[in-house]
Amino acid sequence: MVHKVKAVVVRAKDAPVSVETILVPDPGPGEALVDILTCGVCHTDLHYKLGGIGDEFPYLLGHEATGVVSAVGEGVTEVAPGDRVILNWRAVCGQCRACAKGQPQYCFNTANATQKMTLEDGTELSPALGIGAFAEKTLVAAGQCTKVDEDADPAAVGLLGCGVMAGIGAAINTGEVKRGESVAVIGCGGVGIAAIAGAKLAGATTIIAVDIDENKIEMAKSLGATHGVNSRTTDPVEAIRALTGGNGADVVIEAVGRPETYKQAFYARDLAGRVVLVGVPTPEMQLELPLLDVFGRGGSLKSSWYGDCLPSRDFPMLVSHYKQGNLDLDAFVSERITIDQVEEAFEKMHEGKVLRSVVEIQPATQTPPAATATATATATATAGASA
């Protein structure tokens, strides 16, 4: 059966988004159909809208989401109908050279749904990051679903699906922040502040937030930063060194993605320290550093893609920290909006007014016919037999 649901689509580069009816098929082998509960409005969706990621319009936007599995296809054992899940864009294959080396967090062959979602006229949609979750329902590879506890606020924990995980993972996974270390984060948007929360969770004792916006610096302090530096008025390299005994930070996380701020991160770290790039640069950007400085300062220069996370490991662990009060994911939810307010949310995000706007999706009004109920029951039985 094909499900008719409402979803947010962008049809052309830099065009305004629109709420349209799309067609979502029942899951095939290895796929899962998910009823979306919440979806954060992420910078990546804006990049899709602006044509900064590709030109495979129309795009079905949204990817930072929680939902409930409503049906699964043949061979699916990871999840079953009724499971509360966070969606992810790293569905590991288990077979590529990264997985074979025991490093599935770097999987080079992640999976997406094989079938296509479409507009009513049959035009195929390109789902953002293989998810497309500004929708009442979406179709994903079953491996893109990570089961989590049902008693956590979906709007908060859903942010682990992208931006918050990218920041926390940049600190914990990529930067390998250790207890008692010093950390500086340059750029205090959603990802940067998440990196600060990750550094606190890892046990860093000096955590320095650097930004040009005092409001963002104060927000960073509320989520774990011990010091703030306004780089509009103060040299951040000198300030970070002054706050770390004149040496520089053990780990500096660059969450802007610009050559100028990367150089600041490079020179603001201690000898043998680590620099982590989690800010996303644009294709034309070039970086120039004296090679002798790269050699002489030692340490490591790393990039962090999705926080080097393994969703099956990291999502449940971080949800547990949230429930225990160790990780304040609620603070990242600036506002809760409806599906028809995504365009306004992009404007607020661009202006730096919010950490995250979160779309709360109302259940689809369509009543599934008996055939759909039968198909779901069959899929459930198949999953149970496979397990």
Short mmCIF file of C-alpha atoms in Angstrom, two decimals, residues 127-385:
data_model
loop_
_atom_site.label_atom_id
_atom_site.label_comp_id
_atom_site.label_asym_id
_atom_site.label_seq_id
_atom_site.Cartn_x
_atom_site.Cartn_y
_atom_site.Cartn_z
CA PRO A 127 15.22 12.57 1.28
CA ALA A 128 17.67 14.70 3.29
CA LEU A 129 20.51 12.46 4.50
CA GLY A 130 18.49 9.49 3.33
CA ILE A 131 15.79 10.17 5.92
CA GLY A 132 13.27 12.91 5.02
CA ALA A 133 11.56 13.38 8.39
CA PHE A 134 9.59 16.61 8.08
CA ALA A 135 6.75 14.24 7.29
CA GLU A 136 4.00 12.32 9.03
CA LYS A 137 5.63 9.10 7.83
CA THR A 138 8.95 8.28 6.23
CA LEU A 139 10.63 5.20 4.79
CA VAL A 140 14.18 4.34 5.85
CA ALA A 141 16.57 1.42 5.97
CA ALA A 142 15.89 -0.50 9.16
CA GLY A 143 19.48 0.11 10.26
CA GLN A 144 18.71 3.83 10.36
CA CYS A 145 16.44 3.19 13.35
CA THR A 146 17.99 3.07 16.82
CA LYS A 147 15.64 1.86 19.54
CA VAL A 148 15.50 4.04 22.67
CA ASP A 149 13.41 4.29 25.83
CA GLU A 150 9.87 5.57 25.38
CA ASP A 151 9.82 7.64 28.57
CA ALA A 152 12.23 10.33 27.28
CA ASP A 153 10.94 13.51 25.62
CA PRO A 154 11.14 12.79 21.87
CA ALA A 155 11.77 16.45 21.03
CA ALA A 156 14.90 16.47 23.19
CA VAL A 157 16.41 13.06 22.45
CA GLY A 158 15.66 13.35 18.73
CA LEU A 159 18.35 16.02 18.50
CA LEU A 160 20.89 13.23 18.96
CA GLY A 161 20.01 12.28 15.39
CA CYS A 162 22.35 14.96 14.03
CA GLY A 163 23.54 18.26 15.52
CA VAL A 164 23.77 17.46 19.21
CA MET A 165 25.42 14.11 18.48
CA ALA A 166 27.88 15.84 16.16
CA GLY A 167 28.96 18.19 18.94
CA ILE A 168 29.01 15.72 21.81
CA GLY A 169 30.81 13.18 19.64
CA ALA A 170 33.40 15.74 18.54
CA ALA A 171 34.40 16.06 22.19
CA ILE A 172 34.00 12.49 23.44
CA ASN A 173 34.68 10.33 20.39
CA THR A 174 36.95 12.38 18.11
CA GLY A 175 38.64 14.65 20.63
CA GLU A 176 38.82 11.87 23.25
CA VAL A 177 38.49 14.44 26.03
CA LYS A 178 39.71 13.00 29.33
CA ARG A 179 38.97 13.86 32.94
CA GLY A 180 40.81 16.97 34.06
CA GLU A 181 41.69 18.20 30.57
CA SER A 182 41.13 21.69 29.19
CA VAL A 183 38.88 22.22 26.18
CA ALA A 184 38.15 25.27 24.06
CA VAL A 185 35.24 25.40 21.62
CA ILE A 186 35.28 28.04 18.88
CA GLY A 187 31.78 28.75 17.63
CA CYS A 188 28.82 28.38 19.98
CA GLY A 189 25.91 27.48 17.77
CA GLY A 190 24.00 24.28 18.41
CA VAL A 191 26.90 21.98 17.52
CA GLY A 192 29.48 24.02 19.43
CA ILE A 193 27.38 24.17 22.58
CA ALA A 194 26.77 20.44 22.27
CA ALA A 195 30.55 20.00 22.17
CA ILE A 196 30.74 21.96 25.41
CA ALA A 197 28.12 19.70 26.97
CA GLY A 198 30.13 16.71 25.74
CA ALA A 199 33.35 18.07 27.25
CA LYS A 200 31.58 18.51 30.59
CA LEU A 201 30.18 14.99 30.37
CA ALA A 202 33.70 13.66 29.70
CA GLY A 203 35.07 15.37 32.82
CA ALA A 204 36.95 18.37 31.42
CA THR A 205 37.63 20.91 34.15
CA THR A 206 38.42 24.01 32.08
CA ILE A 207 35.94 24.55 29.24
CA ILE A 208 36.26 27.76 27.24
CA ALA A 209 33.45 29.00 24.99
CA VAL A 210 34.51 31.32 22.14
CA ASP A 211 32.04 33.28 20.02
CA ILE A 212 31.26 36.78 18.81
CA ASP A 213 27.79 36.73 20.38
CA GLU A 214 27.50 37.31 24.14
CA ASN A 215 24.11 35.58 24.26
CA LYS A 216 25.61 32.40 22.82
CA ILE A 217 28.51 32.58 25.26
CA GLU A 218 26.08 32.84 28.17
CA MET A 219 24.11 29.87 26.85
CA ALA A 220 27.37 27.93 26.59
CA LYS A 221 28.13 28.76 30.22
CA SER A 222 24.73 27.47 31.27
CA LEU A 223 25.55 24.14 29.63
CA GLY A 224 29.03 23.60 30.99
CA ALA A 225 31.51 26.27 29.88
CA THR A 226 33.63 27.58 32.73
CA HIS A 227 34.89 30.63 30.80
CA GLY A 228 33.70 32.74 27.89
CA VAL A 229 35.72 34.68 25.31
CA ASN A 230 34.20 37.22 22.93
CA SER A 231 36.45 36.96 19.89
CA ARG A 232 34.98 40.15 18.45
CA THR A 233 36.82 42.15 21.12
CA THR A 234 39.52 39.76 22.37
CA ASP A 235 42.22 37.71 20.64
CA PRO A 236 40.90 34.18 21.26
CA VAL A 237 44.32 32.52 20.96
CA GLU A 238 45.84 34.72 23.64
CA ALA A 239 42.73 34.42 25.81
CA ILE A 240 42.71 30.61 25.63
CA ARG A 241 46.40 30.48 26.48
CA ALA A 242 45.91 32.83 29.41
CA LEU A 243 43.14 30.60 30.77
CA THR A 244 45.30 27.47 30.48
CA GLY A 245 48.47 28.49 32.24
CA GLY A 246 49.97 30.05 29.12
CA ASN A 247 50.07 26.71 27.33
CA GLY A 248 46.91 26.39 25.27
CA ALA A 249 44.04 23.91 25.60
CA ASP A 250 44.48 20.15 25.47
CA VAL A 251 41.64 19.98 22.93
CA VAL A 252 40.33 22.76 20.72
CA ILE A 253 37.11 22.10 18.81
CA GLU A 254 36.41 24.29 15.79
CA ALA A 255 32.65 24.43 15.23
CA VAL A 256 32.51 27.20 12.61
CA GLY A 257 34.17 25.69 9.55
CA ARG A 258 36.23 28.66 8.36
CA PRO A 259 40.00 28.93 7.68
CA GLU A 260 40.34 31.91 10.04
CA THR A 261 38.81 30.13 13.00
CA TYR A 262 40.63 26.89 12.21
CA LYS A 263 43.95 28.75 12.44
CA GLN A 264 42.85 30.12 15.79
CA ALA A 265 42.12 26.57 16.94
CA PHE A 266 45.49 25.35 15.63
CA TYR A 267 47.48 27.94 17.56
CA ALA A 268 45.27 27.89 20.66
CA ARG A 269 46.06 24.26 21.50
CA ASP A 270 48.85 23.06 23.74
CA LEU A 271 51.89 21.29 22.32
CA ALA A 272 50.86 17.73 21.40
CA GLY A 273 47.22 18.81 21.80
CA ARG A 274 44.30 17.88 19.57
CA VAL A 275 42.36 20.04 17.11
CA VAL A 276 38.95 18.78 16.03
CA LEU A 277 37.15 20.27 13.03
CA VAL A 278 33.39 19.73 13.29
CA GLY A 279 32.28 22.95 11.56
CA VAL A 280 31.45 22.29 7.91
CA PRO A 281 33.45 24.37 5.38
CA THR A 282 32.22 25.31 1.93
CA PRO A 283 33.92 23.89 -1.18
CA GLU A 284 35.88 27.02 -2.10
CA MET A 285 37.61 27.44 1.26
CA GLN A 286 41.38 26.92 1.43
CA LEU A 287 43.63 26.54 4.48
CA GLU A 288 47.26 27.65 4.63
CA LEU A 289 49.50 26.70 7.56
CA PRO A 290 53.31 26.68 7.81
CA LEU A 291 54.23 23.01 7.48
CA LEU A 292 56.98 23.48 10.04
CA ASP A 293 54.35 24.56 12.59
CA VAL A 294 52.27 21.48 11.80
CA PHE A 295 55.35 19.34 12.44
CA GLY A 296 56.74 21.28 15.38
CA ARG A 297 53.55 21.52 17.44
CA GLY A 298 52.92 17.77 17.28
CA GLY A 299 49.63 16.35 18.42
CA SER A 300 46.82 15.60 16.01
CA LEU A 301 44.50 17.39 13.61
CA LYS A 302 41.20 15.58 13.23
CA SER A 303 37.89 16.08 11.50
CA SER A 304 34.68 14.83 13.09
CA TRP A 305 31.90 13.59 10.84
CA TYR A 306 28.66 12.98 12.74
CA GLY A 307 30.71 13.02 15.92
CA ASP A 308 32.34 9.73 14.87
CA CYS A 309 29.30 8.14 16.47
CA LEU A 310 28.00 4.61 16.42
CA PRO A 311 24.25 5.16 16.88
CA SER A 312 23.57 1.73 18.40
CA ARG A 313 26.16 2.49 21.08
CA ASP A 314 25.94 6.25 21.57
CA PHE A 315 22.21 7.06 21.36
CA PRO A 316 21.04 4.78 24.20
CA MET A 317 24.03 5.81 26.33
CA LEU A 318 23.33 9.52 25.91
CA VAL A 319 19.59 9.06 26.47
CA SER A 320 20.49 7.38 29.77
CA HIS A 321 22.67 10.34 30.73
CA TYR A 322 19.76 12.65 29.84
CA LYS A 323 17.35 10.69 32.04
CA GLN A 324 19.88 10.69 34.90
CA GLY A 325 20.23 14.48 34.72
CA ASN A 326 23.82 14.47 33.45
CA LEU A 327 23.01 15.87 30.00
CA ASP A 328 20.51 18.71 29.60
CA LEU A 329 19.06 18.02 26.17
CA ASP A 330 15.93 20.03 27.05
CA ALA A 331 18.02 23.21 26.95
CA PHE A 332 18.68 22.69 23.23
CA VAL A 333 14.95 22.82 22.39
CA SER A 334 14.37 26.54 21.88
CA GLU A 335 10.84 26.20 20.55
CA ARG A 336 8.30 23.62 19.45
CA ILE A 337 6.59 24.32 16.15
CA THR A 338 4.22 22.77 13.64
CA ILE A 339 5.10 21.35 10.26
CA ASP A 340 3.96 24.50 8.45
CA GLN A 341 6.42 26.73 10.36
CA VAL A 342 9.68 25.30 8.97
CA GLU A 343 10.38 28.25 6.67
CA GLU A 344 10.12 30.67 9.61
CA ALA A 345 12.37 28.38 11.65
CA PHE A 346 15.07 28.57 8.95
CA GLU A 347 15.01 32.36 9.24
CA LYS A 348 15.35 32.24 13.05
CA MET A 349 18.21 29.77 12.77
CA HIS A 350 20.02 31.90 10.18
CA GLU A 351 19.69 34.91 12.49
CA GLY A 352 21.08 32.93 15.45
CA LYS A 353 17.90 33.31 17.50
CA VAL A 354 17.50 29.63 18.41
CA LEU A 355 19.56 26.57 19.21
CA ARG A 356 16.90 24.29 17.78
CA SER A 357 13.36 24.66 16.59
CA VAL A 358 11.68 21.26 16.83
CA VAL A 359 8.74 20.29 14.66
CA GLU A 360 6.17 18.21 16.50
CA ILE A 361 4.32 16.09 13.97
CA GLN A 362 0.66 15.32 14.42
CA PRO A 363 -0.35 11.75 13.49
CA ALA A 364 -1.54 11.28 9.92
CA THR A 365 -5.31 11.69 9.65
CA GLN A 366 -5.55 8.97 7.04
CA THR A 367 -7.19 5.81 8.42
CA PRO A 368 -5.38 2.74 7.08
CA PRO A 369 -7.71 0.31 5.31
CA ALA A 370 -7.91 -3.33 6.36
CA ALA A 371 -5.25 -4.24 3.81
CA THR A 372 -2.71 -2.06 5.60
CA ALA A 373 -3.51 -3.57 8.99
CA THR A 374 -3.07 -7.03 7.48
CA ALA A 375 0.27 -6.06 5.95
CA THR A 376 1.47 -4.64 9.26
CA ALA A 377 0.41 -7.77 11.14
CA THR A 378 2.22 -9.92 8.60
CA ALA A 379 5.36 -7.78 8.88
CA THR A 380 5.20 -8.08 12.67
CA ALA A 381 4.93 -11.84 12.46
CA THR A 382 7.88 -11.95 10.03
CA ALA A 383 10.00 -9.85 12.39
CA GLY A 384 9.09 -12.07 15.33
CA ALA A 385 9.95 -15.22 13.41
#
